[in-house]
PDB file of C-alpha atoms in Angstrom:
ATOM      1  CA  UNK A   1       1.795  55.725  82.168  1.00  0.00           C
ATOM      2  CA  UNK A   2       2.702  51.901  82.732  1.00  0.00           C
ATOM      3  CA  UNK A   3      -0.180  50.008  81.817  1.00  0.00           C
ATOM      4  CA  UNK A   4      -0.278  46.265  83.298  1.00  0.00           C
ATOM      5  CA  UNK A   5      -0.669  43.619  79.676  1.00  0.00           C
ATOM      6  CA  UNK A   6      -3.900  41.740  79.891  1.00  0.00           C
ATOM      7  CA  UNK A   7      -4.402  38.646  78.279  1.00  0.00           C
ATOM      8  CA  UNK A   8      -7.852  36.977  78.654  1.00  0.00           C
ATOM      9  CA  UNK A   9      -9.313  33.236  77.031  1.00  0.00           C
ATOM     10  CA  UNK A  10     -12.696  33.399  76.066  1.00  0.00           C
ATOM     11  CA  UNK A  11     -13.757  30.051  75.930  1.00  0.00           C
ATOM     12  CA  UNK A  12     -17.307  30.684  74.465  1.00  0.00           C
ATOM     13  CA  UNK A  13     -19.366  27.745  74.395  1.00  0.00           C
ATOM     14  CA  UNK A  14     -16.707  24.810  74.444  1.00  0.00           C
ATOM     15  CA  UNK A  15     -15.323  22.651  77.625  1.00  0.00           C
ATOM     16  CA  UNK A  16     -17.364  21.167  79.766  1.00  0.00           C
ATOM     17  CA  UNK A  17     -16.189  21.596  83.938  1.00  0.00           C
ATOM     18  CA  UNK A  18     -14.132  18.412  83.987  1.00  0.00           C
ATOM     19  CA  UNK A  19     -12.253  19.868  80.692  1.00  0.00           C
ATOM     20  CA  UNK A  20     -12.210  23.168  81.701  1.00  0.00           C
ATOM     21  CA  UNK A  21     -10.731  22.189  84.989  1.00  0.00           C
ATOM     22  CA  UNK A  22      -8.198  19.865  83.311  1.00  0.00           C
ATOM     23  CA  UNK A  23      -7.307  22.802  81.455  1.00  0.00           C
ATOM     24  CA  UNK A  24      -6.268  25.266  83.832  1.00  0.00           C
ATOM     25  CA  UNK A  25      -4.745  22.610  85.651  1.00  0.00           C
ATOM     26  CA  UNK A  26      -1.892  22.110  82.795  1.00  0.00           C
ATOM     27  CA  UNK A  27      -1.876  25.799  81.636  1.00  0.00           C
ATOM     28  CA  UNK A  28      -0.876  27.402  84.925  1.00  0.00           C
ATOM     29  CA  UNK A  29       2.835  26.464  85.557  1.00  0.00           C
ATOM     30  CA  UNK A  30       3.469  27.180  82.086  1.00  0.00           C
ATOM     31  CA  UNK A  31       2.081  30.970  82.456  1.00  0.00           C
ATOM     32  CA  UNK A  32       2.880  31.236  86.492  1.00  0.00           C
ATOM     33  CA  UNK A  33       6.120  32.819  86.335  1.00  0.00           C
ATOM     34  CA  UNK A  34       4.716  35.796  84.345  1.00  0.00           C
ATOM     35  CA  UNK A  35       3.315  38.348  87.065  1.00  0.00           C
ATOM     36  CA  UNK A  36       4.208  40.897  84.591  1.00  0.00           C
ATOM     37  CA  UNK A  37       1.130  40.128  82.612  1.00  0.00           C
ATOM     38  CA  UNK A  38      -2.280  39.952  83.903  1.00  0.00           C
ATOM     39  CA  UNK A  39      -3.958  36.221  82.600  1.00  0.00           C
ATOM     40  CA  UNK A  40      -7.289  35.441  82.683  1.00  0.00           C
ATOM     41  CA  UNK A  41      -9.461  32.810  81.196  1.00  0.00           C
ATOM     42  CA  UNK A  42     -13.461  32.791  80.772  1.00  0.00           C
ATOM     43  CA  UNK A  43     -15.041  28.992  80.842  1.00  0.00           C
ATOM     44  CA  UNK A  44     -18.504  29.306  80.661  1.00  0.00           C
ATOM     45  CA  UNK A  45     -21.073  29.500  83.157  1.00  0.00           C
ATOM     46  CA  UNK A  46     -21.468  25.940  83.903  1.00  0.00           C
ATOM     47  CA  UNK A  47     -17.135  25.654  84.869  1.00  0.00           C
ATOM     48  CA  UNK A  48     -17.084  29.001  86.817  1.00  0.00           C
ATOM     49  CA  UNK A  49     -17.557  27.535  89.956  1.00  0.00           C
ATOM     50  CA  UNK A  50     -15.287  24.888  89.436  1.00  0.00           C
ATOM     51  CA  UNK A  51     -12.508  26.699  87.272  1.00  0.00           C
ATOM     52  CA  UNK A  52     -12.506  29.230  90.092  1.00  0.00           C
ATOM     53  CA  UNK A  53     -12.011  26.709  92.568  1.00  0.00           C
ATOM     54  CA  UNK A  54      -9.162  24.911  90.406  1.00  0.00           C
ATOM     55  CA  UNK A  55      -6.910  28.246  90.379  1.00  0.00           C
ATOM     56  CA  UNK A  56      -7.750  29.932  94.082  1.00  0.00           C
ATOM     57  CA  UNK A  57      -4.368  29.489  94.791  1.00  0.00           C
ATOM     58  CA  UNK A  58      -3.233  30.675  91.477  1.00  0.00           C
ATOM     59  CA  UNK A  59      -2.265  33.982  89.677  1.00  0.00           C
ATOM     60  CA  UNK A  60      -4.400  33.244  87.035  1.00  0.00           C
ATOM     61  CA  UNK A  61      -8.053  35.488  87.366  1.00  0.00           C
ATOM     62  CA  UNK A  62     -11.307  34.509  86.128  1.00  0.00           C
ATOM     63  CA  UNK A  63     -14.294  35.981  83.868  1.00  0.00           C
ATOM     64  CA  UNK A  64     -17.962  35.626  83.079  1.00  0.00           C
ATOM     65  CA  UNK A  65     -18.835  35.567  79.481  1.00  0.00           C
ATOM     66  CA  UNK A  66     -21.760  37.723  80.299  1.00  0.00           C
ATOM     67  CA  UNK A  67     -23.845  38.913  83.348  1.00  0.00           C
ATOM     68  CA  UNK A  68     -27.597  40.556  83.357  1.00  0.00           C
ATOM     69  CA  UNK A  69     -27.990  43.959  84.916  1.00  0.00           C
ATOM     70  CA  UNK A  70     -30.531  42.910  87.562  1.00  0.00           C
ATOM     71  CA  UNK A  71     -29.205  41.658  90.637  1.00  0.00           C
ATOM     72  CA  UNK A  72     -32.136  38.828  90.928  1.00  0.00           C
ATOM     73  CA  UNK A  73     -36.059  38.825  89.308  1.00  0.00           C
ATOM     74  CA  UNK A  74     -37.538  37.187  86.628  1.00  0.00           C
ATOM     75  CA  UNK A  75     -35.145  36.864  84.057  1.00  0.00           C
ATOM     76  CA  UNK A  76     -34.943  33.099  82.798  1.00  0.00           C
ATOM     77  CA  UNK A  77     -31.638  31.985  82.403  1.00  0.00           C
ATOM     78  CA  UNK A  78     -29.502  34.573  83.479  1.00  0.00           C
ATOM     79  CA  UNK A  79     -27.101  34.981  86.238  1.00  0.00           C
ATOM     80  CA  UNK A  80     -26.261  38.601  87.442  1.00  0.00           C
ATOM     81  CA  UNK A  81     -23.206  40.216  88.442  1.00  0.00           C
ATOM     82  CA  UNK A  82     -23.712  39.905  92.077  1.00  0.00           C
ATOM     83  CA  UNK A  83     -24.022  36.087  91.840  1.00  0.00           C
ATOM     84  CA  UNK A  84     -20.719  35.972  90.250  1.00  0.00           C
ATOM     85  CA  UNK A  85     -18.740  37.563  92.907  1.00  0.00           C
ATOM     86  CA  UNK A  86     -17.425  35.047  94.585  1.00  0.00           C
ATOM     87  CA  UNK A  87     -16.128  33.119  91.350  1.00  0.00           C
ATOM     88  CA  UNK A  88     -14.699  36.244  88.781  1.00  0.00           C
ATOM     89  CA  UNK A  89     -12.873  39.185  88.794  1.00  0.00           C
ATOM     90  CA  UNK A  90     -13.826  39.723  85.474  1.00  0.00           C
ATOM     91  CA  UNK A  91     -16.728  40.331  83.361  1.00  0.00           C
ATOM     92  CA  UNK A  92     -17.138  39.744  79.818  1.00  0.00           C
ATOM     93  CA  UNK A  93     -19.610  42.440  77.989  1.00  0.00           C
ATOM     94  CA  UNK A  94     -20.753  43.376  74.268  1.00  0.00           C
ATOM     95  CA  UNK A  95     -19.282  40.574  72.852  1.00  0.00           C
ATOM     96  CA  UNK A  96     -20.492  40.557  69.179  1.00  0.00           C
ATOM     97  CA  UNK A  97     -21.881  37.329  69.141  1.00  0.00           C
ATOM     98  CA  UNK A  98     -23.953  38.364  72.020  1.00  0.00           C
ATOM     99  CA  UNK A  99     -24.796  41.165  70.120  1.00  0.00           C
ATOM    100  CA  UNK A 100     -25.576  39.659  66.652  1.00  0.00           C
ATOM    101  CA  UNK A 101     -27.231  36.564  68.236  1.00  0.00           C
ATOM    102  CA  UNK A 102     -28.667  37.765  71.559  1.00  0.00           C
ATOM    103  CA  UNK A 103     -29.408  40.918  71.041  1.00  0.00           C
ATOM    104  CA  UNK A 104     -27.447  42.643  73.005  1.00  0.00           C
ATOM    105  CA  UNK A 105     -27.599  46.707  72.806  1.00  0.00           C
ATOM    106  CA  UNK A 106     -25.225  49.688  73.419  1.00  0.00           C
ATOM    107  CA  UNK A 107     -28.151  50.260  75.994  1.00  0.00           C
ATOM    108  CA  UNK A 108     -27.533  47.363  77.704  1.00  0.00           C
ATOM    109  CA  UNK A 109     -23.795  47.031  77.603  1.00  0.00           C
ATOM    110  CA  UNK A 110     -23.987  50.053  79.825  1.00  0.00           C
ATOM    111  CA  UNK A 111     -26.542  49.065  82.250  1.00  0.00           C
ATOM    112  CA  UNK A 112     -24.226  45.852  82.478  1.00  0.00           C
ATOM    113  CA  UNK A 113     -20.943  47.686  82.906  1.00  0.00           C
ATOM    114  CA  UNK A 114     -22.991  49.937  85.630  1.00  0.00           C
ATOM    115  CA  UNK A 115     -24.253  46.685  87.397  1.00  0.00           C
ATOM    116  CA  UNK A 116     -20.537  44.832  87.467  1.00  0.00           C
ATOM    117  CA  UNK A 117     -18.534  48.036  88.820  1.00  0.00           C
ATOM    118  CA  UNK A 118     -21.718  48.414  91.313  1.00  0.00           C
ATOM    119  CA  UNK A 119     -19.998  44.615  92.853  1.00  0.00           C
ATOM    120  CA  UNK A 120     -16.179  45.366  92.702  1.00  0.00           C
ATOM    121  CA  UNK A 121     -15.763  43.566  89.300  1.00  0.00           C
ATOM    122  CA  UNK A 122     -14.379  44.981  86.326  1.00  0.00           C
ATOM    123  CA  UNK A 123     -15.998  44.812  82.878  1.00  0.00           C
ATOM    124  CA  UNK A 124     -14.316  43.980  79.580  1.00  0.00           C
ATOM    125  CA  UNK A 125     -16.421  45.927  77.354  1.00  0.00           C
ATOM    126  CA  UNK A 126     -16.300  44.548  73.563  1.00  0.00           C
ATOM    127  CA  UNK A 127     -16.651  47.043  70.964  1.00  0.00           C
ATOM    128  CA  UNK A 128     -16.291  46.410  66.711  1.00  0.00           C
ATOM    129  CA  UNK A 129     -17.288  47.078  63.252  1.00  0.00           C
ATOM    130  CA  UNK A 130     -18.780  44.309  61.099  1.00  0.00           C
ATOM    131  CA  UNK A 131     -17.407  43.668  57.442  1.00  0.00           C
ATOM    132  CA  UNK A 132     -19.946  45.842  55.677  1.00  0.00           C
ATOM    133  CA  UNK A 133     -19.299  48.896  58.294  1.00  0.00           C
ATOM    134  CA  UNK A 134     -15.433  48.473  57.998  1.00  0.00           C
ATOM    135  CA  UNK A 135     -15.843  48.400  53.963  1.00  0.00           C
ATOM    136  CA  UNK A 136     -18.100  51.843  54.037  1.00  0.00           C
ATOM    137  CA  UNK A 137     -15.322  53.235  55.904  1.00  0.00           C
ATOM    138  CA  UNK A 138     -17.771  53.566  59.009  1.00  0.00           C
ATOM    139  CA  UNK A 139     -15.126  52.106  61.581  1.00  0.00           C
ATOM    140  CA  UNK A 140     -14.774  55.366  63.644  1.00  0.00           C
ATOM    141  CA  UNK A 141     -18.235  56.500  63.342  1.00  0.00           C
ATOM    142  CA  UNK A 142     -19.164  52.930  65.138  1.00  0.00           C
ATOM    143  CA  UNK A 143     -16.499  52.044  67.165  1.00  0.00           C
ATOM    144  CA  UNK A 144     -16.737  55.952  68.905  1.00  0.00           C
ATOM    145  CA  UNK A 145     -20.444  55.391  69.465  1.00  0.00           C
ATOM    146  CA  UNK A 146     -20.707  51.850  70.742  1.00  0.00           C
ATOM    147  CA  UNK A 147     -17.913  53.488  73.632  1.00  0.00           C
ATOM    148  CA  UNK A 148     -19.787  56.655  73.970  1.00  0.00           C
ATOM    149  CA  UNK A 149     -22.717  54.560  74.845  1.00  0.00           C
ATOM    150  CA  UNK A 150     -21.036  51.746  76.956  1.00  0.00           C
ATOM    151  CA  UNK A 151     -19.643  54.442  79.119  1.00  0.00           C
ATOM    152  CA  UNK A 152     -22.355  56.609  79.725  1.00  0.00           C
ATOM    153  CA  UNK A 153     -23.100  57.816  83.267  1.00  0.00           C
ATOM    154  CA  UNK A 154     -19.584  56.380  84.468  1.00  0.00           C
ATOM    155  CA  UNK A 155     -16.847  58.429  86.077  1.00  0.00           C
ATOM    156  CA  UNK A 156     -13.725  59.248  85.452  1.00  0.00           C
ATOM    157  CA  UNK A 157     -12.407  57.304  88.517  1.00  0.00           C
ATOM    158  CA  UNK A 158     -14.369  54.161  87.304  1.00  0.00           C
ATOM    159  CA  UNK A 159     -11.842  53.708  84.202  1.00  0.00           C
ATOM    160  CA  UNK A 160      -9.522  52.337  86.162  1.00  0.00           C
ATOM    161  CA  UNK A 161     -11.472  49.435  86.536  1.00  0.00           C
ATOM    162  CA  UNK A 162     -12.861  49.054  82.843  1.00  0.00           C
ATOM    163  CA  UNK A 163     -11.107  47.350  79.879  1.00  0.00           C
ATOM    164  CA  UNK A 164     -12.040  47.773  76.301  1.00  0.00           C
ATOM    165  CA  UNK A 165     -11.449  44.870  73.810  1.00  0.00           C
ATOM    166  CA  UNK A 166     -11.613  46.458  70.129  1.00  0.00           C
ATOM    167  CA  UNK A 167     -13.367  43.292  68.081  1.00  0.00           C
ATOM    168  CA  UNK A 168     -13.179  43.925  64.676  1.00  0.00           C
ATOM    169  CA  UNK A 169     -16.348  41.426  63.930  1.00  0.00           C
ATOM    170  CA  UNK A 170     -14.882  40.181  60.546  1.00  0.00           C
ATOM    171  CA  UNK A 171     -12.110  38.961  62.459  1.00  0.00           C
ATOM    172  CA  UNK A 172     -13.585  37.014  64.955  1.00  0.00           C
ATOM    173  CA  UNK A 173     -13.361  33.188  63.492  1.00  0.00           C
ATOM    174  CA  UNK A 174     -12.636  34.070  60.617  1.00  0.00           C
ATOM    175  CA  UNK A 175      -8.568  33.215  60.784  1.00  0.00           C
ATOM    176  CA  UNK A 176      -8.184  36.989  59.218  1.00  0.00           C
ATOM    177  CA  UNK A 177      -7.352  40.055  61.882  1.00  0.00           C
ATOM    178  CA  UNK A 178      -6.694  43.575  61.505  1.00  0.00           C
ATOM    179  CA  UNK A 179      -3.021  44.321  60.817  1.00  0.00           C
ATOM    180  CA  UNK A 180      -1.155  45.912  64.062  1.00  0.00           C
ATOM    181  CA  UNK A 181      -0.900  49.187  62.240  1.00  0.00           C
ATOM    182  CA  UNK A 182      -4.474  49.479  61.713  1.00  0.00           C
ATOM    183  CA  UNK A 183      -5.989  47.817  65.011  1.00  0.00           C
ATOM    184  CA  UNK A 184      -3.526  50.391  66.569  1.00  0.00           C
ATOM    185  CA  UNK A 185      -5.249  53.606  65.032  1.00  0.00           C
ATOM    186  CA  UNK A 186      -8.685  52.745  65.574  1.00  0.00           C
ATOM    187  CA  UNK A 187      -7.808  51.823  69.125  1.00  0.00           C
ATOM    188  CA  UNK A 188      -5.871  55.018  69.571  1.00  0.00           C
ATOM    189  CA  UNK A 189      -8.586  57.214  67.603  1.00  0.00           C
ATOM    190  CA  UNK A 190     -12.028  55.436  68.454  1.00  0.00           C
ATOM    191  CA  UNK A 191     -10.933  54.063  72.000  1.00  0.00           C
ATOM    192  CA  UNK A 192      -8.542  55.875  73.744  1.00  0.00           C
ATOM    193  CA  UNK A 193      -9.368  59.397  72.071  1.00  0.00           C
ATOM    194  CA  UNK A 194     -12.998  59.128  72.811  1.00  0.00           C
ATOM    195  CA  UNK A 195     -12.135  58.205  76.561  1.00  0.00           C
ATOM    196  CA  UNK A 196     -10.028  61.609  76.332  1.00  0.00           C
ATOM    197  CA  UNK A 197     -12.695  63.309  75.397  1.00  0.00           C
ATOM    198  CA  UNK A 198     -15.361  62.009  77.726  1.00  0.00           C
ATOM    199  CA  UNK A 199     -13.570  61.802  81.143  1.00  0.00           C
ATOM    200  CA  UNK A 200      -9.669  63.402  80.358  1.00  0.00           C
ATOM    201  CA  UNK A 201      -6.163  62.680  79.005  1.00  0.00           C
ATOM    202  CA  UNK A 202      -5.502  60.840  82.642  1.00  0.00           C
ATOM    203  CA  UNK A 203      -8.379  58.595  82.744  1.00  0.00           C
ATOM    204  CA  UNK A 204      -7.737  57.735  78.824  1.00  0.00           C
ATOM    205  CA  UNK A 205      -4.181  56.396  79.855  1.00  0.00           C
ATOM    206  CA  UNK A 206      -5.308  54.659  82.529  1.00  0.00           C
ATOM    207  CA  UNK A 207      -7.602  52.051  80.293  1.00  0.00           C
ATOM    208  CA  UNK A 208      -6.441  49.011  79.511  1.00  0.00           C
ATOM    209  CA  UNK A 209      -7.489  47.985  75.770  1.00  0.00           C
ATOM    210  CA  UNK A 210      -7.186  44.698  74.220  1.00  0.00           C
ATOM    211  CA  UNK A 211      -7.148  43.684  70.228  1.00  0.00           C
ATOM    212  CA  UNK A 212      -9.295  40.431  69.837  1.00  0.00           C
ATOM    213  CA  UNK A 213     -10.273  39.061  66.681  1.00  0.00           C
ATOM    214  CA  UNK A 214      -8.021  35.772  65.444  1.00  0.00           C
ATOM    215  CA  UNK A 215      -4.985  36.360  67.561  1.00  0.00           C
ATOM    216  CA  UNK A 216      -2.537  33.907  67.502  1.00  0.00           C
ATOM    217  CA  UNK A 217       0.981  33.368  68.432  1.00  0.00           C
ATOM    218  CA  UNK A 218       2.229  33.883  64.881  1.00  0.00           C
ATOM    219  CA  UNK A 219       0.640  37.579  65.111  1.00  0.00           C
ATOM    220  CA  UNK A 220       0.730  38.368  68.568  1.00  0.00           C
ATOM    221  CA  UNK A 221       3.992  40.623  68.505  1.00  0.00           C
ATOM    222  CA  UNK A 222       2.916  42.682  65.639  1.00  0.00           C
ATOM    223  CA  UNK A 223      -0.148  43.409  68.079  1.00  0.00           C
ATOM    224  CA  UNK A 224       1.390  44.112  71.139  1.00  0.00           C
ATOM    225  CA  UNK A 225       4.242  45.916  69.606  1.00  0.00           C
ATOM    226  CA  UNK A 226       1.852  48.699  69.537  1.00  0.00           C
ATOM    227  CA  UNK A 227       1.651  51.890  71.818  1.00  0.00           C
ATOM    228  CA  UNK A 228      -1.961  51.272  72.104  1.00  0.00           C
ATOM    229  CA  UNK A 229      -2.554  47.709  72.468  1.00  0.00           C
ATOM    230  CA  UNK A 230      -2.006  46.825  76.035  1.00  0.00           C
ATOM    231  CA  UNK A 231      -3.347  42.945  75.527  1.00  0.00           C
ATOM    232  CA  UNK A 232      -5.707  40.912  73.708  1.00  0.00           C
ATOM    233  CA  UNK A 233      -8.764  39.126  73.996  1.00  0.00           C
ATOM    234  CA  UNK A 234      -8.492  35.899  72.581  1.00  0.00           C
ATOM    235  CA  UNK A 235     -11.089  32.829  71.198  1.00  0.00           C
ATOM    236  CA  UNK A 236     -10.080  30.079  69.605  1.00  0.00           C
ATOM    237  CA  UNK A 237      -5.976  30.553  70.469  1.00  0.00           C
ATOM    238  CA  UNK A 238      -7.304  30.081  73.855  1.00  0.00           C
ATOM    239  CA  UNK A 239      -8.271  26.832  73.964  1.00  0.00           C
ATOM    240  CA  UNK A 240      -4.667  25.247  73.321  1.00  0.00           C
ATOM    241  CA  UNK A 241      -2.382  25.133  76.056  1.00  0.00           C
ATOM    242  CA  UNK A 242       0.345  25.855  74.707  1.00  0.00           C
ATOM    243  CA  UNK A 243      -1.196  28.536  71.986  1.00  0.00           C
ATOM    244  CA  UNK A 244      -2.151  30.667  75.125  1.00  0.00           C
ATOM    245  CA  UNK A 245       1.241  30.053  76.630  1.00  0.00           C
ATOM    246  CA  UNK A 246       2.758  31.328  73.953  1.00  0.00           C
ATOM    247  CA  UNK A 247       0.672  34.463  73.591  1.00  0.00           C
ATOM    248  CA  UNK A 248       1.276  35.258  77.415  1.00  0.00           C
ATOM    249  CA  UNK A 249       4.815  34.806  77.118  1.00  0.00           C
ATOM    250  CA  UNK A 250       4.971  37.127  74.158  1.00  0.00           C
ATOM    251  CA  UNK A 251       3.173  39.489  75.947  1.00  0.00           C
ATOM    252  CA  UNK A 252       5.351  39.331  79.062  1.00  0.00           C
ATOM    253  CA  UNK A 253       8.764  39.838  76.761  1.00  0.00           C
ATOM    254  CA  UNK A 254       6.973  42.774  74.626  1.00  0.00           C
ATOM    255  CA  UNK A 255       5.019  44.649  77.085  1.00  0.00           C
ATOM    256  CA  UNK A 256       6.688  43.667  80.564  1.00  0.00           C
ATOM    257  CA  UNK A 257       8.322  46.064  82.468  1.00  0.00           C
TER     258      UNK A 257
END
């Protein structure tokens, strides 16, 4: 099965609106001829409205870094899936920061993932090992769980709408990444095989899954030379115009049909 490359920016906490509008505003000619690959970026929640506005007419889509499970009620600075509807495709969940700095659990990721399919969106649901888990060889053991979990209660016909992001968290800002030939096992092993095994060989091929973790241009083909790796999720790369060129057009001449 033909899986669609997905490239997505997270921004994290950097640009304000007038930058993040700026932004998008020189990136998309240089990415607009590649329908082969699907581009996203996520600007926080303060440029949504505005980013969103910026590429309407454009083929590039847009994600939240986050969204709350709740559709409204008292819950102090959040902003729920169903508020972002008319601004993303695209939602942003389990990202390890918000998970080693918010708090963010495997219990939540999945009330999250059930409240953005519940509104038409489709979740990006980050999953990864930290340092000390990857050293005790624990990689599979965690990676398999924190999907097990983020996917519990969903169907099999809701995986054509998910994307998993594999995050090794000693990667992320770090400047070191997997190598392609390992972030292409535990992806095939702790991603794909455990969405075999929960929903079937069909729905497995039909998820998308990205490699995030200091992807750049100078190690974006090893990446998306693999079987596995349909795209990547990308930080600081992201926030250079011509870095995330680059990495779309590499994905568009690897992957591209």
């Amino acid at each position: 099965m033909a899986r669609m490359p997905i490239i997505a920016g997270n921004w994290k906490m950097n640009k304000t609106p007038g930058e993040s509008v700026a932004f998008v505003r020189e990136l998309t000619p240089k990415i607009a001829d590649y329908g082969e690959v699907e581009r996203i970026v996520a600007p926080t929640m303060l440029a949504l409205s505005a980013v969103a506005a910026a590429l309407r007419e454009s083929p590039v889509q847009v994600a939240a870094q986050d969204a709350h499970w709740q559709v409204d009620g008292a819950y102090t600075s959040q902003v729920s899936a169903a508020m972002l509807t008319p601004f993303v495709d695209y939602v942003i969940i389990g990202h390890s920061e918000c998970r080693a700095f918010l708090g963010e659990t495997d219990e939540n990721v999945n009330r999250k993932a059930k409240a953005i399919l519940a509104e038409d969106l489709h979740p990006i649901i980050a999953v990864g090992e930290s340092l000390a888990q990857y050293e005790a060889d624990e990689t599979l053991h965690v990676v398999r769980s924190q999907v097990i979990a983020a996917l519990e209660g969903l169907s099999a016909g809701d995986m054509d709408r998910v994307v998993i992001a594999y995050e090794p968290i000693w990667a992320i800002g770090s400047g070191k990444s997997a190598s392609g030939e390992v972030a292409e096992d535990i992806i095939r092993s702790a991603v794909r095989d455990t969405i075999a095994m929960l929903h079937g060989d069909d729905a497995a091929e039909s998820v998308r899954i990205q490699y995030g973790g200091s992807v750049k241009p100078s190690n974006m083909e090893e990446f998306m030379s693999q079987p596995n790796i349909d795209g990547a999720l990308v930080g600081g790369a992201s926030l250079d115009v011509d870095d995330f060129a680059a990495l779309v057009e590499i994905a568009a001449r690897v992957k591209g049909s």
